[in-house]
Coordinates of C-alpha atoms in Angstrom, one line a residue:
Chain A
X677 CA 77.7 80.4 105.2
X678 CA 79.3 84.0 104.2
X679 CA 81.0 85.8 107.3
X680 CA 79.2 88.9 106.7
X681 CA 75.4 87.1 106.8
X682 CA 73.8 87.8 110.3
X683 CA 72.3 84.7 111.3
X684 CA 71.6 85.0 114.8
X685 CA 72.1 81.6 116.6
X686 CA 70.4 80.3 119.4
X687 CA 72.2 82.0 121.7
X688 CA 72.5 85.3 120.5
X689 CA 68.2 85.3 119.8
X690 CA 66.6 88.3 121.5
X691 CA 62.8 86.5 122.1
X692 CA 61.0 83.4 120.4
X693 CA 58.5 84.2 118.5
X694 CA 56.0 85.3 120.1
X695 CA 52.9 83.7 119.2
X696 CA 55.1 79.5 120.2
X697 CA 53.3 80.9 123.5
X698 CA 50.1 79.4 121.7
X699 CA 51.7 76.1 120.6
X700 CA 52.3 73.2 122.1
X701 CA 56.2 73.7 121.6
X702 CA 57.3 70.0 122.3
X703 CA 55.8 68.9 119.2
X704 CA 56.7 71.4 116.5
X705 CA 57.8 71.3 113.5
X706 CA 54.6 70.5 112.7
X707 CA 53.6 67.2 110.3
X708 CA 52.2 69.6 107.3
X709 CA 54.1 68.7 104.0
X710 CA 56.7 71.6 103.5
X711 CA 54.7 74.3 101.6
X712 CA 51.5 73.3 103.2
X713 CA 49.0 76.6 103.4
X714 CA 47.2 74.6 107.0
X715 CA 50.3 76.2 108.8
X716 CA 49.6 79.7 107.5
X717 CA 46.2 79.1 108.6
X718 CA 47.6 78.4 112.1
X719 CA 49.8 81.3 112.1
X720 CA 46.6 83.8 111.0
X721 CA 44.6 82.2 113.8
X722 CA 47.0 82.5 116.3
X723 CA 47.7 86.2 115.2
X724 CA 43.9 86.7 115.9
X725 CA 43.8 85.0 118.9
X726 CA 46.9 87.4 120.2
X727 CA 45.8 90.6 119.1
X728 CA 42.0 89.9 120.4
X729 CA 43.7 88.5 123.6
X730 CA 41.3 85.8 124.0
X731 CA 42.4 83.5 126.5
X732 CA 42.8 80.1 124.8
X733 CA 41.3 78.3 128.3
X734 CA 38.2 80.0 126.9
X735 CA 38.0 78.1 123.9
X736 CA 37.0 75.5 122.5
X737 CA 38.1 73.8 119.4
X738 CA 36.2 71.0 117.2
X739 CA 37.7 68.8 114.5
X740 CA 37.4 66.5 112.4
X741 CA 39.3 64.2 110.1
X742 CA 41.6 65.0 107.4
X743 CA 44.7 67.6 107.2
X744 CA 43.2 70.6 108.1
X745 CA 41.7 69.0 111.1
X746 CA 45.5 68.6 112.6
X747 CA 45.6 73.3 112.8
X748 CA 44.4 73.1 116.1
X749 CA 44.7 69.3 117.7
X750 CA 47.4 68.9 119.0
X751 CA 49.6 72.2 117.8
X752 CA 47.1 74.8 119.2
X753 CA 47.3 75.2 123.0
X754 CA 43.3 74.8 123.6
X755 CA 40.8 72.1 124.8
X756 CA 40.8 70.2 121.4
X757 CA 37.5 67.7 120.5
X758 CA 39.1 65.5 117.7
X759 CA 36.3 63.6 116.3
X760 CA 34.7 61.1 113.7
X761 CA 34.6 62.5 109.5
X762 CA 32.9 64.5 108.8
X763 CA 31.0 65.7 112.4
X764 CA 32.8 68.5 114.0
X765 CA 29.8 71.0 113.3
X766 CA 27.5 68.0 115.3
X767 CA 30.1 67.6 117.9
X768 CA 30.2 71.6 118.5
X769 CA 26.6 72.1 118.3
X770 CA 26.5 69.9 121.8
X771 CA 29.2 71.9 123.0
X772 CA 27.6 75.5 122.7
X773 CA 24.7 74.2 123.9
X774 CA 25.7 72.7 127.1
X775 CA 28.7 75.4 127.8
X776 CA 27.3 78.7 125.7
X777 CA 30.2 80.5 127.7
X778 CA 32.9 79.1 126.1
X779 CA 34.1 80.1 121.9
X780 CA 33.4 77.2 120.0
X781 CA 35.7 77.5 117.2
X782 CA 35.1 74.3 114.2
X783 CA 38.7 74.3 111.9
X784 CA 38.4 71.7 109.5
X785 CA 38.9 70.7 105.4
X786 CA 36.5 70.8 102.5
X787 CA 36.0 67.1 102.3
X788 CA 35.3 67.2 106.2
X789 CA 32.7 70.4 105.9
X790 CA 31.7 70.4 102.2
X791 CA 31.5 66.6 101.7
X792 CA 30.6 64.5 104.3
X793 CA 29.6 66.9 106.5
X794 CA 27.4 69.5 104.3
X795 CA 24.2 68.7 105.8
X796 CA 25.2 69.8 109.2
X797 CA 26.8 72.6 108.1
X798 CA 24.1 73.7 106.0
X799 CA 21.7 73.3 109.4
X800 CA 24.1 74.6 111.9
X801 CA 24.0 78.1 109.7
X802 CA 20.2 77.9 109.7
X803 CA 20.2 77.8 113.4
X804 CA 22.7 80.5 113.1
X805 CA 24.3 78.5 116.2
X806 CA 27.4 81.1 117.7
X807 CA 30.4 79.4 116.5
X808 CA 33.2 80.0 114.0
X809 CA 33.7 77.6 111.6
X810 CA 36.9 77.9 109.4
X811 CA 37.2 75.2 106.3
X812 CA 40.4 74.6 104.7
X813 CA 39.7 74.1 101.2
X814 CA 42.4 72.9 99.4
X815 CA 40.1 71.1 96.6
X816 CA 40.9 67.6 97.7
X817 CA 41.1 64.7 99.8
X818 CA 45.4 65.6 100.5
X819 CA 45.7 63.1 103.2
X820 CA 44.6 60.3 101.3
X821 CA 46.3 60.9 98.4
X822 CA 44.3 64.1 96.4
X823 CA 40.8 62.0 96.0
X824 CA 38.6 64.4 94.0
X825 CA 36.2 66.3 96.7
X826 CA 33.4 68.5 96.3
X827 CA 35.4 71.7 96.1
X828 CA 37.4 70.1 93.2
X829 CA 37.6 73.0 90.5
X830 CA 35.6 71.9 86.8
X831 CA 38.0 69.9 84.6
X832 CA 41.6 69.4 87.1
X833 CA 42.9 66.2 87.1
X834 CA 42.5 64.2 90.5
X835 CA 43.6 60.6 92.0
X836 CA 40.5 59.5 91.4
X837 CA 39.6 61.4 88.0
X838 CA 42.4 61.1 85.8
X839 CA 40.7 62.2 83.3
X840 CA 39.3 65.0 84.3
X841 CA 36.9 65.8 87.1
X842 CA 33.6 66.4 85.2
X843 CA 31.7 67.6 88.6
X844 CA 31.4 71.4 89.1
X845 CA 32.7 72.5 92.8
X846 CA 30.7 73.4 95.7
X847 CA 30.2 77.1 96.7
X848 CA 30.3 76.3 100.3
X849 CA 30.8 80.3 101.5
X850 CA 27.3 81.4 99.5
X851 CA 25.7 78.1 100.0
X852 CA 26.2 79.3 104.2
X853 CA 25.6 82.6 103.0
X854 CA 21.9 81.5 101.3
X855 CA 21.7 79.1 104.3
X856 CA 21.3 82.3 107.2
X857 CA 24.9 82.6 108.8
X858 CA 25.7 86.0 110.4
X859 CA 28.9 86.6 109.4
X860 CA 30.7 84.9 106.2
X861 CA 33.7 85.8 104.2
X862 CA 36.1 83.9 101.9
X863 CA 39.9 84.4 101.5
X864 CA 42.7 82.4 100.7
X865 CA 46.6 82.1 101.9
X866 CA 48.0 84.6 99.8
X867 CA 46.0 87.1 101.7
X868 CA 47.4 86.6 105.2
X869 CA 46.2 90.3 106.7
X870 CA 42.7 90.3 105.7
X871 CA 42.2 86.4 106.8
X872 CA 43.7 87.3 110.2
X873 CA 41.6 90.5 110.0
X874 CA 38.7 88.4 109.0
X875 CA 39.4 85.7 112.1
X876 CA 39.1 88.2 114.3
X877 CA 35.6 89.8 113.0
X878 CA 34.4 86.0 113.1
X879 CA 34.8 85.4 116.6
X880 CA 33.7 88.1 118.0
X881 CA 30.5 88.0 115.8
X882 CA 27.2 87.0 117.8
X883 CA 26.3 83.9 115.7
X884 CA 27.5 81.4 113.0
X885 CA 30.4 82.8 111.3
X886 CA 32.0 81.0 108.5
X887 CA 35.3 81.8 106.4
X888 CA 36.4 80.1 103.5
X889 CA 39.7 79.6 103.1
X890 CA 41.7 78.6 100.2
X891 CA 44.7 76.9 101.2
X892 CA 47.5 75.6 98.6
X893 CA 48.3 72.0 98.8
X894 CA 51.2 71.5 96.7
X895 CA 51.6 67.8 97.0
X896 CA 48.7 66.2 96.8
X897 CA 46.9 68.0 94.7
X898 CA 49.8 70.7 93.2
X899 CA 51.4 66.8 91.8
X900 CA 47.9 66.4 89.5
X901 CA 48.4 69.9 88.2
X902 CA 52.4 70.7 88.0
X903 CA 52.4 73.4 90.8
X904 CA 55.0 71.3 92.9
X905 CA 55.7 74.5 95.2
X906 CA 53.8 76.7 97.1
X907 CA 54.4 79.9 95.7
X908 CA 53.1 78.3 92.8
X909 CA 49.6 78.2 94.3
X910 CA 50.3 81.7 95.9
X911 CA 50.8 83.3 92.6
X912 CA 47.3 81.5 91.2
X913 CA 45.6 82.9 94.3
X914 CA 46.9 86.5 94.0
X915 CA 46.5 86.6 90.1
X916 CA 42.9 84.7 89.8
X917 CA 41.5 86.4 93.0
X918 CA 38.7 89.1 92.6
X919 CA 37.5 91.4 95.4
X920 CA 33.4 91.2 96.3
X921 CA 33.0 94.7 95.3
X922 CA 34.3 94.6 92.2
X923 CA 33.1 91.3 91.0
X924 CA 29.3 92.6 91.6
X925 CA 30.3 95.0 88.1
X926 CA 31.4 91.8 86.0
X927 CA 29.6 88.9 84.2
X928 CA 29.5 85.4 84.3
X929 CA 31.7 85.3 81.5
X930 CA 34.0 87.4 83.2
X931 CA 34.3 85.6 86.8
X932 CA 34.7 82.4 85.1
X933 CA 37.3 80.6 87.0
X934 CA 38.2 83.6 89.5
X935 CA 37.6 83.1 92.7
X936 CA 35.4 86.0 94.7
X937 CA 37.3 86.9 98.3
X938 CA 36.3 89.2 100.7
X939 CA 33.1 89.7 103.0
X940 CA 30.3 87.7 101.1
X941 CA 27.8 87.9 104.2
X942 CA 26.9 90.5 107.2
X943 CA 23.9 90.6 109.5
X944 CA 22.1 90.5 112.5
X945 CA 19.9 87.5 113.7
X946 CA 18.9 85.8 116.7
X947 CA 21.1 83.6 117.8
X948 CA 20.3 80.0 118.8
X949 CA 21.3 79.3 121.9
X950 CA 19.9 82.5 123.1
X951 CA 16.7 81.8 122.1
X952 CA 17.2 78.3 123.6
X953 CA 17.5 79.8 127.0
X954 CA 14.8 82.1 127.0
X955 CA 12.4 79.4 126.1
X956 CA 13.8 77.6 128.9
X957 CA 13.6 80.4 131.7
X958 CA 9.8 80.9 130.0
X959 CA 8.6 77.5 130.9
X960 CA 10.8 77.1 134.2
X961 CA 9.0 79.6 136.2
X962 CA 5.7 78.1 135.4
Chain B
X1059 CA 60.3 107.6 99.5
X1060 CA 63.2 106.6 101.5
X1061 CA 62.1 103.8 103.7
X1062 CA 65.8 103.2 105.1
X1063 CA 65.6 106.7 106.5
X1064 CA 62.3 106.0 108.8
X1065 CA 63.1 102.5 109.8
X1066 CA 63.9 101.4 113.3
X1067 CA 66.6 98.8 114.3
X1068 CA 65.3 95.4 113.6
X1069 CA 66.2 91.6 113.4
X1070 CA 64.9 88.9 111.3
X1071 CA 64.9 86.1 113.3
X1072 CA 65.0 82.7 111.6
X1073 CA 64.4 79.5 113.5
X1074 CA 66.4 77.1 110.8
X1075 CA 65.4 73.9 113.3
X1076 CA 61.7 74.6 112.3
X1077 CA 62.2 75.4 108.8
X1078 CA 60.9 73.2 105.8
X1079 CA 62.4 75.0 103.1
X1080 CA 59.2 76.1 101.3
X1081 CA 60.8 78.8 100.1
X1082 CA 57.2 82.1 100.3
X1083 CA 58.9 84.1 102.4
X1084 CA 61.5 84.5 99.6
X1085 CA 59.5 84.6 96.7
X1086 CA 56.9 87.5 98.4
X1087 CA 59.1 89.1 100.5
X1088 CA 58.3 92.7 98.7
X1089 CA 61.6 94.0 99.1
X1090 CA 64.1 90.9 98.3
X1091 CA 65.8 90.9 102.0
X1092 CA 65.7 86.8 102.2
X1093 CA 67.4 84.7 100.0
X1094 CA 68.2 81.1 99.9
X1095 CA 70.5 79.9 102.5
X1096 CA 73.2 77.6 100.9
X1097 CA 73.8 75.3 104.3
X1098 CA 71.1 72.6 104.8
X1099 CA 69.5 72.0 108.4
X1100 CA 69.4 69.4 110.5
X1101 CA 66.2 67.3 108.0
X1102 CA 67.7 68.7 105.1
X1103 CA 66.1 71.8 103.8
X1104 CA 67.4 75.0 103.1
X1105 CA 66.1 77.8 105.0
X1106 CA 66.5 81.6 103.8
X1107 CA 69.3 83.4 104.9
X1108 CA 68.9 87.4 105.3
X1109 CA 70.7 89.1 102.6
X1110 CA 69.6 92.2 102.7
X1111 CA 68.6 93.4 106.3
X1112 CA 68.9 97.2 105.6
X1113 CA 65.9 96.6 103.0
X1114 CA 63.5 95.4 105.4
X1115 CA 60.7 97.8 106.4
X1116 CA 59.0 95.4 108.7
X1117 CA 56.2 94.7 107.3
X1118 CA 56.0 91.1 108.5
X1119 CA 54.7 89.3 105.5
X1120 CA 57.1 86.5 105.7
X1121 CA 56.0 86.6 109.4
X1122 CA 52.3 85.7 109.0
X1123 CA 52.6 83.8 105.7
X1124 CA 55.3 81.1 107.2
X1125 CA 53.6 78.5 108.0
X1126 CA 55.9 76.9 110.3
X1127 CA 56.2 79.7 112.5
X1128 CA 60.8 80.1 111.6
X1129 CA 60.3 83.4 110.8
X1130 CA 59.8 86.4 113.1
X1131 CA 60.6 90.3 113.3
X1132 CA 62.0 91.8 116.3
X1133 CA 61.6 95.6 116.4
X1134 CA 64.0 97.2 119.5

């Protein structure tokens, strides 16, 4: 190491950074591959969660199985439901219902929302239940190995389809948009200030939020394609990524292959465990 | 525009313990102030070393886009 370099040691450090305050410390580094996008994720929610200054004892957060489900249990400092694949969404809806004072917040993959889960989610935005649900989609099964999911993009190579995945992906953020959710956006890693921006619109919204994001998993997945390194996926993000407004001006043709990022989804509709309660106080003073 | 001129004293902070060596924060830091560090840590990555600290403007990119939480910006 040159002379010159300022490095500051451990000693000569002015203040940790100051969103550890949110993390279990103890545990960290965390057990994301190096280059994994779930940390980025974890750093944009934390932001959010600082700058709203939420107190995590308020929250509540539901997961489920898979990579994405490790963001919040057992790094984020928070009451942390950890449970079977494929369920978070089932295991929250309980949760807002009993305890409608506390933020449910659902973090969680693609195969965990998308796949086996995708009938709950598409129900739980119906409801337009008040919780914020953030899926990871890094287009496949990376724990187990980069399994094809339904997120896969048309024609990459998988684990499981080495020849080519012949399925065409899932539009999870517009099937929840179709599907009645208040408030839902889609963004991906490269764009760390909007998503944080984006986090913090979606908890404060009145109802079921939902973000997309796309996160870069460059060892599972990045080994099927050649994009061994994280910038990699970065640079594909920032170069194939088109803004909502301006992809309303181009054709099918045109968006081929590009993903849309930004606000998909904004509105205003009763929420459901508000109307829960009122039928309750209806029929309990009879 | 001379950003040197406006800028306030700062300090990159970089927690090398909690590195992984992905190496974002070096390729989209805007203004090149990170470079990679040419001693290992204590699993065997290389974490950036600050090259050019005069450059930085703050905007704390390499902050919110580390995903191990090594990097942050002081501002005094």
């Amino acid at each position: 190491m040159k002379d010159d370099v300022i490095i500051p040691g451990p000693e000569k450090r002015l203040k940790p950074h100051r969103l550890l305050k949110f993390l279990r410390q103890e545990i960290l580094p965390t057990t994301f591959c190096p280059g994994c996008g779930c940390g980025t994720v974890l750093n944009g929610f934390a932001q959010a969660v600082d700058e709203l200054g939420i107190d995590p004892k308020d929250m509540v957060f539901v997961t489920g199985i898979g990579c994405s489900s490790w963001i919040p249990s057992p790094y984020f400092k928070g009451d942390t439901l950890h449970t079977t694949h494929g369920r978070p969404i089932a295991f929250a809806t309980g949760v807002k219902i009993m305890r409608p004072d506390l933020k449910v917040v659902v973090i969680a993959g693609d195969g965990d929302i998308a796949g086996i889960g995708g009938n709950h989610l598409i129900h739980a935005a119906r409801r337009n239940i008040d919780m914020t649900v953030l899926m990871v989609n890094n287009w496949n099964y990376g724990m187990t190995g980069g399994q094809v999911s339904p997120t896969t993009p048309f024609g990459v190579p998988t684990t499981t389809t080495p020849y080519d995945n012949v399925e065409h992906p899932l539009e999870a953020a517009e099937l929840v948009a179709a599907a009645g959710a208040n408030y839902v956006s889609r963004w991906t890693t490269y764009h760390v200030f909007p998503l944080m921006e984006s986090i913090q619109k979606a908890l404060q919204v009145d109802g079921f939020s939902f973000i997309e994001i796309l996160s870069q998993c460059p060892v599972s997945y990045g080994k099927m394609v050649d994009m061994r390194k994280a910038s990699d996926f970065l640079k594909f993000y920032r170069d194939q990524s088109v803004r909502v407004h301006k992809a309303k001006a181009m054709s099918a043709e045109e968006l081929e292959g590009k993903i849309v990022v930004g606000k998909l989804m904004e509105r205003e509709r009763t929420e459901f465990t508000a109307s829960l309660r009122r039928i309750n106080e209806r029929f309990r003073k009879g | 525009m001379h950003l040197q001129d406006t800028k306030v004293q700062r300090m990159i902070e970089i927690n090398e313990e909690l590195c992984k060596g992905c190496d974002i924060c070096i390729d989209f830091c805007p203004l090149e102030v990170l470079a990679i560090s040419a001693s290992i840590n204590r699993r065997g990555y290389y974490p950036p070393e600050v090259v050019n600290e005069e450059k930085c403007i703050g905007c704390r990119l390499c902050e919110l886009v580390c995903p191990e939480f090594a990097i942050t910006i002081c501002n005094e």
